[in-house]
Short mmCIF file of C-alpha atoms in Angstrom, two decimals:
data_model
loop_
_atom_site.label_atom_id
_atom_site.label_comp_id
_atom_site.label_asym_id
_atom_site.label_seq_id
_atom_site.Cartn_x
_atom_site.Cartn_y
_atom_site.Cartn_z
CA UNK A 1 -19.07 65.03 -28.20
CA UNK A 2 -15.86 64.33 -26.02
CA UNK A 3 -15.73 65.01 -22.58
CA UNK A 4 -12.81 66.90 -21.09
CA UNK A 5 -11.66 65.20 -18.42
CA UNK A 6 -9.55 66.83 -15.25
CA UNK A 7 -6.15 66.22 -14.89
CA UNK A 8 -5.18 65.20 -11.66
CA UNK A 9 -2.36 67.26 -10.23
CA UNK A 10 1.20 65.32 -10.02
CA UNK A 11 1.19 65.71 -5.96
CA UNK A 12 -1.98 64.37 -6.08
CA UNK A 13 -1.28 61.56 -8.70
CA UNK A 14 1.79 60.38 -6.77
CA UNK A 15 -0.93 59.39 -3.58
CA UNK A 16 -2.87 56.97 -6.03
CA UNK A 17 -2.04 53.99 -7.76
CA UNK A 18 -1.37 53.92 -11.54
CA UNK A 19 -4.03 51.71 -12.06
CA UNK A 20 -6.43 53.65 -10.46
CA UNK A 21 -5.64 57.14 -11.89
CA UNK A 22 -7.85 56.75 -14.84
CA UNK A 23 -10.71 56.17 -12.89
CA UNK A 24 -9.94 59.36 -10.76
CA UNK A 25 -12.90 62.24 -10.22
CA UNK A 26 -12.08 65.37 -9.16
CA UNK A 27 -13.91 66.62 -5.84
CA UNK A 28 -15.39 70.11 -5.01
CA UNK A 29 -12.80 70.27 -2.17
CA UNK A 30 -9.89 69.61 -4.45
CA UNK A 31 -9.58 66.46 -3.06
CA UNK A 32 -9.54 63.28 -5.76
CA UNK A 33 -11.76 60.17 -5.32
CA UNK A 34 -10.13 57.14 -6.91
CA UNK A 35 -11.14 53.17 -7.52
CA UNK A 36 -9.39 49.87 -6.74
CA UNK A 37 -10.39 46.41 -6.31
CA UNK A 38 -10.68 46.78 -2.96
CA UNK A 39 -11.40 50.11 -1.62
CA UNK A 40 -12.02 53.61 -2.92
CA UNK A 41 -9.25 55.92 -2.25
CA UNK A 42 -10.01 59.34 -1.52
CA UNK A 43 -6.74 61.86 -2.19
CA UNK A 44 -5.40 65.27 -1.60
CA UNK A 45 -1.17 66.21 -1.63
CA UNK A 46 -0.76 64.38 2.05
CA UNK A 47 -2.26 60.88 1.41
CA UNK A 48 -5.05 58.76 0.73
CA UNK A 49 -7.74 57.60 3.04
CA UNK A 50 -8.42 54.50 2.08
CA UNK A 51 -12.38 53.18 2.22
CA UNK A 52 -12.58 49.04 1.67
CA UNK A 53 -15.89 48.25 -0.34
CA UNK A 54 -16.85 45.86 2.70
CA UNK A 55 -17.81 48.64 4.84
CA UNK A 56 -20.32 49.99 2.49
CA UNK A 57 -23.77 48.39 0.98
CA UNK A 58 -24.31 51.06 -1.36
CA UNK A 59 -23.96 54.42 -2.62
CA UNK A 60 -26.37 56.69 -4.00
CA UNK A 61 -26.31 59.90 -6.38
CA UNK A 62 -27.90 62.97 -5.62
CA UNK A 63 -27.12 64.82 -9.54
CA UNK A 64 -28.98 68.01 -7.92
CA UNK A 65 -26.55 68.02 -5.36
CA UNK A 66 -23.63 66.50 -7.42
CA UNK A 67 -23.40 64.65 -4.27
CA UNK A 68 -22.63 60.83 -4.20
CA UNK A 69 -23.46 59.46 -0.39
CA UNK A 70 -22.10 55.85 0.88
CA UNK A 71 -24.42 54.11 3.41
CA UNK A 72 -22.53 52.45 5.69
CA UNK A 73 -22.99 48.68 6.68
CA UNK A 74 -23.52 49.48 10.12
CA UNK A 75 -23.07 52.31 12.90
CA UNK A 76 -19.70 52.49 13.70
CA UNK A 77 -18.98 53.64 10.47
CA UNK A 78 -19.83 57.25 9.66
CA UNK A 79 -21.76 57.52 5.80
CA UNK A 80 -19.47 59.05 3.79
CA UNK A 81 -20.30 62.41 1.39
CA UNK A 82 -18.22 63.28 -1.64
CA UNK A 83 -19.27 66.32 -3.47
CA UNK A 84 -18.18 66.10 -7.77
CA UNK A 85 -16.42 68.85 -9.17
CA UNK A 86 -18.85 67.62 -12.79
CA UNK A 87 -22.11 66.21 -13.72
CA UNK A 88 -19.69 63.67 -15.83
CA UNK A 89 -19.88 60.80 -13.86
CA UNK A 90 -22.00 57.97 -14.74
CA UNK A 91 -18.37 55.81 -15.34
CA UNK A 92 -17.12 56.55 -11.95
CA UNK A 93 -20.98 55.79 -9.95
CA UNK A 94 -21.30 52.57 -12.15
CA UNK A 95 -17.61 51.29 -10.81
CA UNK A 96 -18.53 52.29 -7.43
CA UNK A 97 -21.78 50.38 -7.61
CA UNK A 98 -20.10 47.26 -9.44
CA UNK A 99 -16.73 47.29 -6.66
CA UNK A 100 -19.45 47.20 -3.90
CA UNK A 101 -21.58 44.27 -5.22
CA UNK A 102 -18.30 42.57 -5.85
CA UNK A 103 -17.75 42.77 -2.42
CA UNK A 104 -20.38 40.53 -2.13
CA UNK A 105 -19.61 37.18 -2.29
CA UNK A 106 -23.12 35.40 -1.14
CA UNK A 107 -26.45 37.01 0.41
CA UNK A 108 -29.47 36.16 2.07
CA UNK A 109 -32.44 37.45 3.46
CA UNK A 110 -35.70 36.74 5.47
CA UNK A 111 -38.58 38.95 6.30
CA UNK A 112 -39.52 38.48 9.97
CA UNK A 113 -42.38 40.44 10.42
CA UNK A 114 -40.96 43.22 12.47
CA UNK A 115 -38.24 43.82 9.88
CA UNK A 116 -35.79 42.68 6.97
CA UNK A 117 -32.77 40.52 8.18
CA UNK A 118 -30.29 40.43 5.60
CA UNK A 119 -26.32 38.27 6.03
CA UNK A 120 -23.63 39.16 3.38
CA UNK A 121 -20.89 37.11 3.27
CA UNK A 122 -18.27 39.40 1.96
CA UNK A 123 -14.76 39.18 0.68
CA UNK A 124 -12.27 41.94 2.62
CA UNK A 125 -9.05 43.57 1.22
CA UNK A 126 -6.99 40.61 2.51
CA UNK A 127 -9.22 37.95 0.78
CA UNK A 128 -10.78 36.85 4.01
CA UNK A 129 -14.41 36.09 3.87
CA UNK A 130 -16.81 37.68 6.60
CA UNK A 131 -20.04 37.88 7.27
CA UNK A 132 -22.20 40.85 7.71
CA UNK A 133 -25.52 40.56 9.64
CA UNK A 134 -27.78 43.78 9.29
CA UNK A 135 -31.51 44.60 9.98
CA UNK A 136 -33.58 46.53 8.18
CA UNK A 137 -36.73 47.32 10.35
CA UNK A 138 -37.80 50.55 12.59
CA UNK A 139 -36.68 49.48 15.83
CA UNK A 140 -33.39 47.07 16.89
CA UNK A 141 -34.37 43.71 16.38
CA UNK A 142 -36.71 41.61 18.94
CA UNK A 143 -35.37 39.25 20.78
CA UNK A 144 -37.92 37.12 19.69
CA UNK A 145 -36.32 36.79 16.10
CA UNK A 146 -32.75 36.20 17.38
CA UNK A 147 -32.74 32.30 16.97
CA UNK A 148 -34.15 32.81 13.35
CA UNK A 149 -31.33 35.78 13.02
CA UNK A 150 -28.53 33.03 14.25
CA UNK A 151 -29.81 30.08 11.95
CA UNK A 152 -29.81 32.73 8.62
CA UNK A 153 -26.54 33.55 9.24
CA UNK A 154 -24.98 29.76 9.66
CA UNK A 155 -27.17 29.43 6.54
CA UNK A 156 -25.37 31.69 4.54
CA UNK A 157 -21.91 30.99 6.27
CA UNK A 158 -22.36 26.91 5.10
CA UNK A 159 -23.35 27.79 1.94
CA UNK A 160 -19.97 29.14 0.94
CA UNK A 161 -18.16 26.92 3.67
CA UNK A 162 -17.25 29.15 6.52
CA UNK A 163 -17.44 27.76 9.66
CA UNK A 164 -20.79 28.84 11.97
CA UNK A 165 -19.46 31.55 14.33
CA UNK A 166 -19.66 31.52 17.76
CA UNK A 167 -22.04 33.28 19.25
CA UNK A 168 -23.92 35.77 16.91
CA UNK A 169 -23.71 39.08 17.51
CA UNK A 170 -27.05 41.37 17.58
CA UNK A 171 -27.07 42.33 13.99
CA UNK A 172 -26.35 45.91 12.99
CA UNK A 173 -28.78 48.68 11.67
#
């Protein structure tokens, strides 16, 4: 059985690069999600938002909903919600899943007890490598744990030689 895919309307086409057309998904709004190395590029006939994999540490499918959700590394970036036009999309989620992990260049994590601290040391659109310091636990985390926070992080930021950074920064839920 073949699936029919969508073609993607020229004015819509001309906002995305070649490379990424054949990756393309149609959304419910009309809009078209696409996939590069570095970001996912969401299109209509004015432009394309671009959304670099860095900001995201993964995305999940509701097929119910035909909904596929991004949770965002931390809270000044709002989750984004992209509702598919077909059930057809185990090519495009897989891609998404595999650009975001790709993203990651190095991780590691420690329980401490009153949550999960987790430090990604990611590689952006420009090449740079960051690091991204989040905690997983149901409050912000204690001060207490700070000094074990700061030492994970110059752990993972030696380990792929990055320099320690100054003065660590509360990390993000």
């Amino acid at each position: 059985m073949k699936l029919r895919r969508s073609r993607i309307p020229s004015d819509i086409a001309r906002q995305l690069p070649r490379a990424a057309r054949s990756n393309a998904v149609e959304l419910a709004n009309g809009r078209w999600a696409a996939i590069t190395p570095t970001a996912l590029l969401v299109a209509d006939e004015s432009g394309a938002t671009r959304h670099p994999w860095v900001l995201w540490t993964a995305a999940h499918w509701d097929g119910d909903r035909r909904l596929l959700m991004f949770q965002p590394v931390d809270g000044r970036t709002a989750p984004l919600h992209l509702t598919l036009s077909s059930d057809a999309v185990y090519t495009f989620t897989t891609a998404v899943r595999e650009r975001i992990e790709s993203s990651i260049v190095h991780h590691e994590e420690r329980d401490l007890g009153a949550g999960m601290i987790q430090v990604l040391i990611r590689r952006t659109e420009s090449g740079e490598l960051i690091s991204q310091t989040i905690w997983n636990g149901p409050q912000e985390a204690p001060s207490h744990a700070l000094d074990d926070i700061a030492q994970l992080e110059a752990s993972a930021r030696e380990a792929v030689g990055l320099s320690r950074a100054g003065t660590p920064a509360r990390p993000v839920r």
